[in-house]
Amino acid sequence: MKQQAIFRALADPTRRAILKRLQGGALSAGDIGAAFDITPASLSHHFAVLKQADLVRTERRGQYIVYSLNSTLMEDIARMVLDLFPPHSPKGGKR
Amino acid sequence: MKQQAIFRALADPTRRAILKRLQGGALSAGDIGAAFDITPASLSHHFAVLKQADLVRTERRGQYIVYSLNSTLMEDIARMVLDLFPPHSPKGGKR
DNA sequence: TAGATATTTAGACAACTTTCTAAATATCGC
DNA sequence: GCGATATTTAGAAAGTTGTCTAAATATCTA
């Protein structure tokens, strides 16, 4: 798990917005881009960063390339973040 | 809560290492810096970024300036991150 | 196969970051 | 108050990032 790639990917607001946009399900690059005032080329760059961090997965579907969240990473990421802070209630439990 | 400041602060490996170093308790700027091959001036810059994100607090103690984690932010940050991904098991439960 | 649509790659540029050295500020002990 | 120690501020250099335009690649439809 490339911690640095993940933190770096999350540092940009456009990329976080892309992730949010994908919460509803997979979308084509174009459909994602429709929400942003940015060129397709710039979008593509952000996708590359997200992909390198393995935060999104791609699948070509005919003419389109469809992006989806890699939500299996979620717990890892949460752990990564929590790991930066001292334990609250050391074992068993959240809450 | 300045989401952007927080994500930006976490994006740098030196700053994450500083946070880890503070897990054991408050330390002076110099004590923190002892672990890094970096000038005091550069360290100070990183402290400023962490402070701006409110991830650390400072207190002058005589000659020293003592840094400590603002761990009350921890849950907010975890939520911020998890918020980027779709809910796993919607209500009640973790695990 | 040709033209249209969707996306990425290449290359350039401005803005921001990380780092440095040098100088400024604050506090301590004498 | 002076000199020493601790930290920050200022200003500059090198590297990285986010954006753009132009061109390349892939797929669809006719």
mmCIF file of C-alpha atoms (C1' of nucleotides) in Angstrom:
data_model
loop_
_atom_site.group_PDB
_atom_site.id
_atom_site.type_symbol
_atom_site.label_atom_id
_atom_site.label_comp_id
_atom_site.label_asym_id
_atom_site.label_seq_id
_atom_site.Cartn_x
_atom_site.Cartn_y
_atom_site.Cartn_z
ATOM 1 C CA MET A 1 0.000 0.000 0.000
ATOM 2 C CA LYS A 2 1.581 3.222 -1.145
ATOM 3 C CA GLN A 3 0.852 5.512 1.728
ATOM 4 C CA GLN A 4 2.511 8.499 0.139
ATOM 5 C CA ALA A 5 0.576 8.097 -3.105
ATOM 6 C CA ILE A 6 -2.678 7.916 -1.192
ATOM 7 C CA PHE A 7 -2.090 10.967 0.960
ATOM 8 C CA ARG A 8 -0.876 12.919 -2.010
ATOM 9 C CA ALA A 9 -3.926 11.943 -4.037
ATOM 10 C CA LEU A 10 -6.266 13.068 -1.282
ATOM 11 C CA ALA A 11 -4.546 16.426 -0.916
ATOM 12 C CA ASP A 12 -6.196 17.951 -3.972
ATOM 13 C CA PRO A 13 -9.790 19.220 -3.698
ATOM 14 C CA THR A 14 -10.667 18.322 -7.276
ATOM 15 C CA ARG A 15 -9.605 14.752 -6.675
ATOM 16 C CA ARG A 16 -11.583 14.527 -3.464
ATOM 17 C CA ALA A 17 -14.598 15.833 -5.367
ATOM 18 C CA ILE A 18 -14.067 13.145 -7.991
ATOM 19 C CA LEU A 19 -14.108 10.489 -5.297
ATOM 20 C CA LYS A 20 -17.299 11.929 -3.854
ATOM 21 C CA ARG A 21 -18.826 11.966 -7.296
ATOM 22 C CA LEU A 22 -18.097 8.267 -7.642
ATOM 23 C CA GLN A 23 -19.891 7.379 -4.439
ATOM 24 C CA GLY A 24 -23.115 6.922 -6.362
ATOM 25 C CA GLY A 25 -21.524 4.315 -8.587
ATOM 26 C CA ALA A 26 -19.222 4.001 -11.555
ATOM 27 C CA LEU A 27 -19.110 6.838 -14.092
ATOM 28 C CA SER A 28 -17.351 7.482 -17.358
ATOM 29 C CA ALA A 29 -14.525 10.001 -17.440
ATOM 30 C CA GLY A 30 -16.770 12.394 -19.340
ATOM 31 C CA ASP A 31 -19.638 12.093 -16.878
ATOM 32 C CA ILE A 32 -17.306 12.813 -14.019
ATOM 33 C CA GLY A 33 -15.777 15.744 -15.855
ATOM 34 C CA ALA A 34 -19.143 17.335 -16.559
ATOM 35 C CA ALA A 35 -19.189 18.591 -12.982
ATOM 36 C CA PHE A 36 -15.839 20.328 -13.210
ATOM 37 C CA ASP A 37 -14.733 23.423 -15.029
ATOM 38 C CA ILE A 38 -11.544 21.880 -16.222
ATOM 39 C CA THR A 39 -10.312 20.417 -19.514
ATOM 40 C CA PRO A 40 -10.513 16.681 -20.202
ATOM 41 C CA ALA A 41 -6.724 16.591 -20.241
ATOM 42 C CA SER A 42 -6.500 17.985 -16.718
ATOM 43 C CA LEU A 43 -9.175 15.569 -15.564
ATOM 44 C CA SER A 44 -7.214 12.742 -17.055
ATOM 45 C CA HIS A 45 -4.196 13.821 -15.068
ATOM 46 C CA HIS A 46 -6.215 13.655 -11.848
ATOM 47 C CA PHE A 47 -7.490 10.225 -12.779
ATOM 48 C CA ALA A 48 -3.915 9.092 -13.249
ATOM 49 C CA VAL A 49 -2.998 10.279 -9.763
ATOM 50 C CA LEU A 50 -6.015 8.548 -8.240
ATOM 51 C CA LYS A 51 -5.264 5.392 -10.160
ATOM 52 C CA GLN A 52 -1.649 5.385 -9.092
ATOM 53 C CA ALA A 53 -2.852 5.502 -5.494
ATOM 54 C CA ASP A 54 -5.201 2.655 -6.366
ATOM 55 C CA LEU A 55 -8.130 4.712 -5.136
ATOM 56 C CA VAL A 56 -10.048 4.139 -8.343
ATOM 57 C CA ARG A 57 -10.281 1.350 -10.856
ATOM 58 C CA THR A 58 -10.961 1.649 -14.578
ATOM 59 C CA GLU A 59 -12.656 -0.482 -17.126
ATOM 60 C CA ARG A 60 -13.072 0.308 -20.768
ATOM 61 C CA ARG A 61 -16.638 -0.070 -21.850
ATOM 62 C CA GLY A 62 -16.674 0.462 -25.577
ATOM 63 C CA GLN A 63 -16.037 4.060 -26.369
ATOM 64 C CA TYR A 64 -16.028 5.022 -22.712
ATOM 65 C CA ILE A 65 -13.684 4.434 -19.850
ATOM 66 C CA VAL A 66 -15.569 3.828 -16.675
ATOM 67 C CA TYR A 67 -14.166 4.772 -13.288
ATOM 68 C CA SER A 68 -15.204 3.301 -9.983
ATOM 69 C CA LEU A 69 -14.060 3.638 -6.395
ATOM 70 C CA ASN A 70 -11.805 1.029 -4.936
ATOM 71 C CA SER A 71 -13.672 1.088 -1.670
ATOM 72 C CA THR A 72 -11.877 -1.940 -0.314
ATOM 73 C CA LEU A 73 -9.085 0.499 0.500
ATOM 74 C CA MET A 74 -11.346 2.440 2.797
ATOM 75 C CA GLU A 75 -10.437 0.648 5.994
ATOM 76 C CA ASP A 76 -6.751 0.758 5.188
ATOM 77 C CA ILE A 77 -6.933 4.460 4.673
ATOM 78 C CA ALA A 78 -8.877 5.060 7.833
ATOM 79 C CA ARG A 79 -6.296 3.027 9.709
ATOM 80 C CA MET A 80 -3.490 4.988 8.071
ATOM 81 C CA VAL A 81 -4.983 8.230 9.283
ATOM 82 C CA LEU A 82 -5.859 7.038 12.739
ATOM 83 C CA ASP A 83 -2.362 5.662 13.012
ATOM 84 C CA LEU A 84 -1.043 9.213 13.024
ATOM 85 C CA PHE A 85 -2.754 9.905 16.307
ATOM 86 C CA PRO A 86 -2.389 8.228 19.673
ATOM 87 C CA PRO A 87 -4.937 5.547 20.478
ATOM 88 C CA HIS A 88 -8.086 6.796 22.126
ATOM 89 C CA SER A 89 -9.467 3.610 23.578
ATOM 90 C CA PRO A 90 -6.655 1.177 22.927
ATOM 91 C CA LYS A 91 -8.322 -2.082 22.069
ATOM 92 C CA GLY A 92 -11.725 -3.561 21.484
ATOM 93 C CA GLY A 93 -13.583 -0.618 20.639
ATOM 94 C CA LYS A 94 -14.780 2.210 18.690
ATOM 95 C CA ARG A 95 -17.461 4.381 20.298
ATOM 96 C CA MET B 1 -12.665 22.785 10.252
ATOM 97 C CA LYS B 2 -10.367 23.513 7.367
ATOM 98 C CA GLN B 3 -10.505 20.332 5.389
ATOM 99 C CA GLN B 4 -8.083 21.515 2.751
ATOM 100 C CA ALA B 5 -5.485 22.604 5.299
ATOM 101 C CA ILE B 6 -5.690 19.227 7.000
ATOM 102 C CA PHE B 7 -5.350 17.131 3.855
ATOM 103 C CA ARG B 8 -2.539 19.317 2.647
ATOM 104 C CA ALA B 9 -0.719 19.011 5.947
ATOM 105 C CA LEU B 10 -0.974 15.228 5.890
ATOM 106 C CA ALA B 11 0.357 14.994 2.350
ATOM 107 C CA ASP B 12 3.979 15.489 3.351
ATOM 108 C CA PRO B 13 5.925 12.542 4.789
ATOM 109 C CA THR B 14 8.041 14.692 7.088
ATOM 110 C CA ARG B 15 4.917 16.170 8.623
ATOM 111 C CA ARG B 16 3.356 12.761 9.113
ATOM 112 C CA ALA B 17 6.565 11.651 10.809
ATOM 113 C CA ILE B 18 6.365 14.681 13.091
ATOM 114 C CA LEU B 19 2.856 13.699 14.099
ATOM 115 C CA LYS B 20 3.988 10.144 14.805
ATOM 116 C CA ARG B 21 6.871 11.485 16.855
ATOM 117 C CA LEU B 22 4.409 13.427 18.986
ATOM 118 C CA GLN B 23 2.351 10.366 19.789
ATOM 119 C CA GLY B 24 4.465 9.717 22.850
ATOM 120 C CA GLY B 25 3.681 13.140 24.231
ATOM 121 C CA ALA B 26 4.617 16.780 23.838
ATOM 122 C CA LEU B 27 8.121 17.631 22.632
ATOM 123 C CA SER B 28 10.088 20.792 22.033
ATOM 124 C CA ALA B 29 10.789 21.851 18.461
ATOM 125 C CA GLY B 30 14.408 20.887 18.910
ATOM 126 C CA ASP B 31 13.622 17.437 20.271
ATOM 127 C CA ILE B 32 11.350 16.768 17.356
ATOM 128 C CA GLY B 33 13.917 18.019 14.907
ATOM 129 C CA ALA B 34 16.646 15.778 16.308
ATOM 130 C CA ALA B 35 15.095 12.894 14.384
ATOM 131 C CA PHE B 36 15.175 14.642 11.033
ATOM 132 C CA ASP B 37 18.025 15.570 8.771
ATOM 133 C CA ILE B 38 16.655 18.989 8.072
ATOM 134 C CA THR B 39 17.452 22.493 9.275
ATOM 135 C CA PRO B 40 15.530 24.082 12.137
ATOM 136 C CA ALA B 41 14.172 26.610 9.672
ATOM 137 C CA SER B 42 12.640 23.920 7.495
ATOM 138 C CA LEU B 43 11.222 22.187 10.529
ATOM 139 C CA SER B 44 9.683 25.427 11.608
ATOM 140 C CA HIS B 45 7.966 25.698 8.263
ATOM 141 C CA HIS B 46 6.444 22.247 8.713
ATOM 142 C CA PHE B 47 5.280 23.187 12.175
ATOM 143 C CA ALA B 48 3.566 26.214 10.707
ATOM 144 C CA VAL B 49 1.689 24.054 8.221
ATOM 145 C CA LEU B 50 0.635 21.621 10.943
ATOM 146 C CA LYS B 51 -0.425 24.477 13.183
ATOM 147 C CA GLN B 52 -2.434 26.102 10.441
ATOM 148 C CA ALA B 53 -4.329 22.845 10.066
ATOM 149 C CA ASP B 54 -4.760 22.832 13.832
ATOM 150 C CA LEU B 55 -3.190 19.391 14.014
ATOM 151 C CA VAL B 56 -0.744 20.522 16.656
ATOM 152 C CA ARG B 57 -0.810 23.005 19.493
ATOM 153 C CA THR B 58 2.094 24.994 20.874
ATOM 154 C CA GLU B 59 3.007 26.327 24.240
ATOM 155 C CA ARG B 60 6.081 28.286 25.099
ATOM 156 C CA ARG B 61 7.877 26.846 28.061
ATOM 157 C CA GLY B 62 10.711 29.160 28.875
ATOM 158 C CA GLN B 63 13.338 28.945 26.252
ATOM 159 C CA TYR B 64 11.550 26.133 24.445
ATOM 160 C CA ILE B 65 8.430 25.893 22.409
ATOM 161 C CA VAL B 66 6.596 22.703 23.103
ATOM 162 C CA TYR B 67 4.445 21.001 20.497
ATOM 163 C CA SER B 68 1.665 18.553 21.166
ATOM 164 C CA LEU B 69 -0.900 16.738 19.069
ATOM 165 C CA ASN B 70 -4.399 18.062 18.891
ATOM 166 C CA SER B 71 -5.849 14.599 19.093
ATOM 167 C CA THR B 72 -9.395 15.840 19.530
ATOM 168 C CA LEU B 73 -9.337 16.299 15.767
ATOM 169 C CA MET B 74 -8.743 12.629 15.198
ATOM 170 C CA GLU B 75 -12.346 11.604 14.858
ATOM 171 C CA ASP B 76 -13.120 14.539 12.601
ATOM 172 C CA ILE B 77 -10.297 13.559 10.332
ATOM 173 C CA ALA B 78 -11.280 9.923 10.243
ATOM 174 C CA ARG B 79 -14.805 10.997 9.357
ATOM 175 C CA MET B 80 -13.474 13.326 6.662
ATOM 176 C CA VAL B 81 -11.617 10.467 5.059
ATOM 177 C CA LEU B 82 -14.359 7.895 5.383
ATOM 178 C CA ASP B 83 -16.721 10.454 3.939
ATOM 179 C CA LEU B 84 -14.906 10.134 0.638
ATOM 180 C CA PHE B 85 -16.015 6.546 0.293
ATOM 181 C CA PRO B 86 -19.463 4.995 0.154
ATOM 182 C CA PRO B 87 -20.787 3.557 3.399
ATOM 183 C CA HIS B 88 -19.893 -0.073 3.961
ATOM 184 C CA SER B 89 -22.441 -1.136 6.489
ATOM 185 C CA PRO B 90 -24.741 1.858 6.602
ATOM 186 C CA LYS B 91 -25.758 2.184 10.199
ATOM 187 C CA GLY B 92 -24.996 0.595 13.525
ATOM 188 C CA GLY B 93 -21.937 -1.005 12.734
ATOM 189 C CA LYS B 94 -18.348 -1.252 12.512
ATOM 190 C CA ARG B 95 -17.218 -4.858 12.445
ATOM 191 C "C1'" DT C 1 -12.765 2.749 -44.206
ATOM 192 C "C1'" DA C 2 -13.951 7.619 -42.787
ATOM 193 C "C1'" DG C 3 -15.628 10.724 -39.606
ATOM 194 C "C1'" DA C 4 -17.192 11.516 -34.972
ATOM 195 C "C1'" DT C 5 -16.749 10.959 -30.070
ATOM 196 C "C1'" DA C 6 -14.067 9.777 -25.724
ATOM 197 C "C1'" DT C 7 -9.935 9.726 -23.427
ATOM 198 C "C1'" DT C 8 -4.915 9.958 -22.824
ATOM 199 C "C1'" DT C 9 -0.214 11.611 -23.751
ATOM 200 C "C1'" DA C 10 3.258 15.216 -24.618
ATOM 201 C "C1'" DG C 11 5.082 19.444 -23.778
ATOM 202 C "C1'" DA C 12 4.888 24.047 -21.794
ATOM 203 C "C1'" DC C 13 4.034 27.391 -18.131
ATOM 204 C "C1'" DA C 14 2.604 29.588 -13.775
ATOM 205 C "C1'" DA C 15 1.929 28.733 -9.030
ATOM 206 C "C1'" DC C 16 3.073 26.417 -5.010
ATOM 207 C "C1'" DT C 17 6.347 23.566 -1.952
ATOM 208 C "C1'" DT C 18 10.360 22.206 0.206
ATOM 209 C "C1'" DT C 19 14.535 23.282 1.319
ATOM 210 C "C1'" DC C 20 18.419 26.248 2.279
ATOM 211 C "C1'" DT C 21 21.284 30.322 4.473
ATOM 212 C "C1'" DA C 22 21.187 34.501 6.924
ATOM 213 C "C1'" DA C 23 19.113 37.395 10.050
ATOM 214 C "C1'" DA C 24 15.597 38.453 13.630
ATOM 215 C "C1'" DT C 25 13.256 37.539 18.051
ATOM 216 C "C1'" DA C 26 12.685 35.449 22.656
ATOM 217 C "C1'" DT C 27 14.314 33.522 26.865
ATOM 218 C "C1'" DC C 28 17.803 31.800 30.023
ATOM 219 C "C1'" DG C 29 21.851 32.044 33.249
ATOM 220 C "C1'" DC C 30 25.449 34.661 34.745
ATOM 221 C "C1'" DG D 1 22.585 43.748 30.327
ATOM 222 C "C1'" DC D 2 25.466 40.002 27.620
ATOM 223 C "C1'" DG D 3 26.285 35.973 25.501
ATOM 224 C "C1'" DA D 4 24.366 31.509 24.616
ATOM 225 C "C1'" DT D 5 20.562 28.654 23.225
ATOM 226 C "C1'" DA D 6 15.954 27.891 20.874
ATOM 227 C "C1'" DT D 7 12.912 29.042 17.430
ATOM 228 C "C1'" DT D 8 10.901 31.834 13.743
ATOM 229 C "C1'" DT D 9 10.960 34.954 9.724
ATOM 230 C "C1'" DA D 10 12.719 36.542 5.186
ATOM 231 C "C1'" DG D 11 14.278 35.726 0.866
ATOM 232 C "C1'" DA D 12 16.034 32.705 -2.717
ATOM 233 C "C1'" DA D 13 16.769 28.274 -5.454
ATOM 234 C "C1'" DA D 14 15.199 23.789 -7.083
ATOM 235 C "C1'" DG D 15 11.551 20.650 -7.589
ATOM 236 C "C1'" DT D 16 6.692 19.385 -7.934
ATOM 237 C "C1'" DT D 17 1.893 20.199 -9.196
ATOM 238 C "C1'" DG D 18 -2.162 21.723 -11.691
ATOM 239 C "C1'" DT D 19 -3.510 23.552 -15.656
ATOM 240 C "C1'" DC D 20 -3.580 24.452 -20.568
ATOM 241 C "C1'" DT D 21 -3.327 23.483 -25.895
ATOM 242 C "C1'" DA D 22 -2.237 20.329 -29.429
ATOM 243 C "C1'" DA D 23 -1.736 15.894 -30.961
ATOM 244 C "C1'" DA D 24 -2.242 10.832 -30.452
ATOM 245 C "C1'" DT D 25 -4.984 6.633 -29.609
ATOM 246 C "C1'" DA D 26 -9.206 3.857 -29.253
ATOM 247 C "C1'" DT D 27 -13.800 2.819 -30.349
ATOM 248 C "C1'" DC D 28 -18.254 3.580 -32.453
ATOM 249 C "C1'" DT D 29 -21.504 4.256 -36.452
ATOM 250 C "C1'" DA D 30 -22.572 4.742 -40.951
#
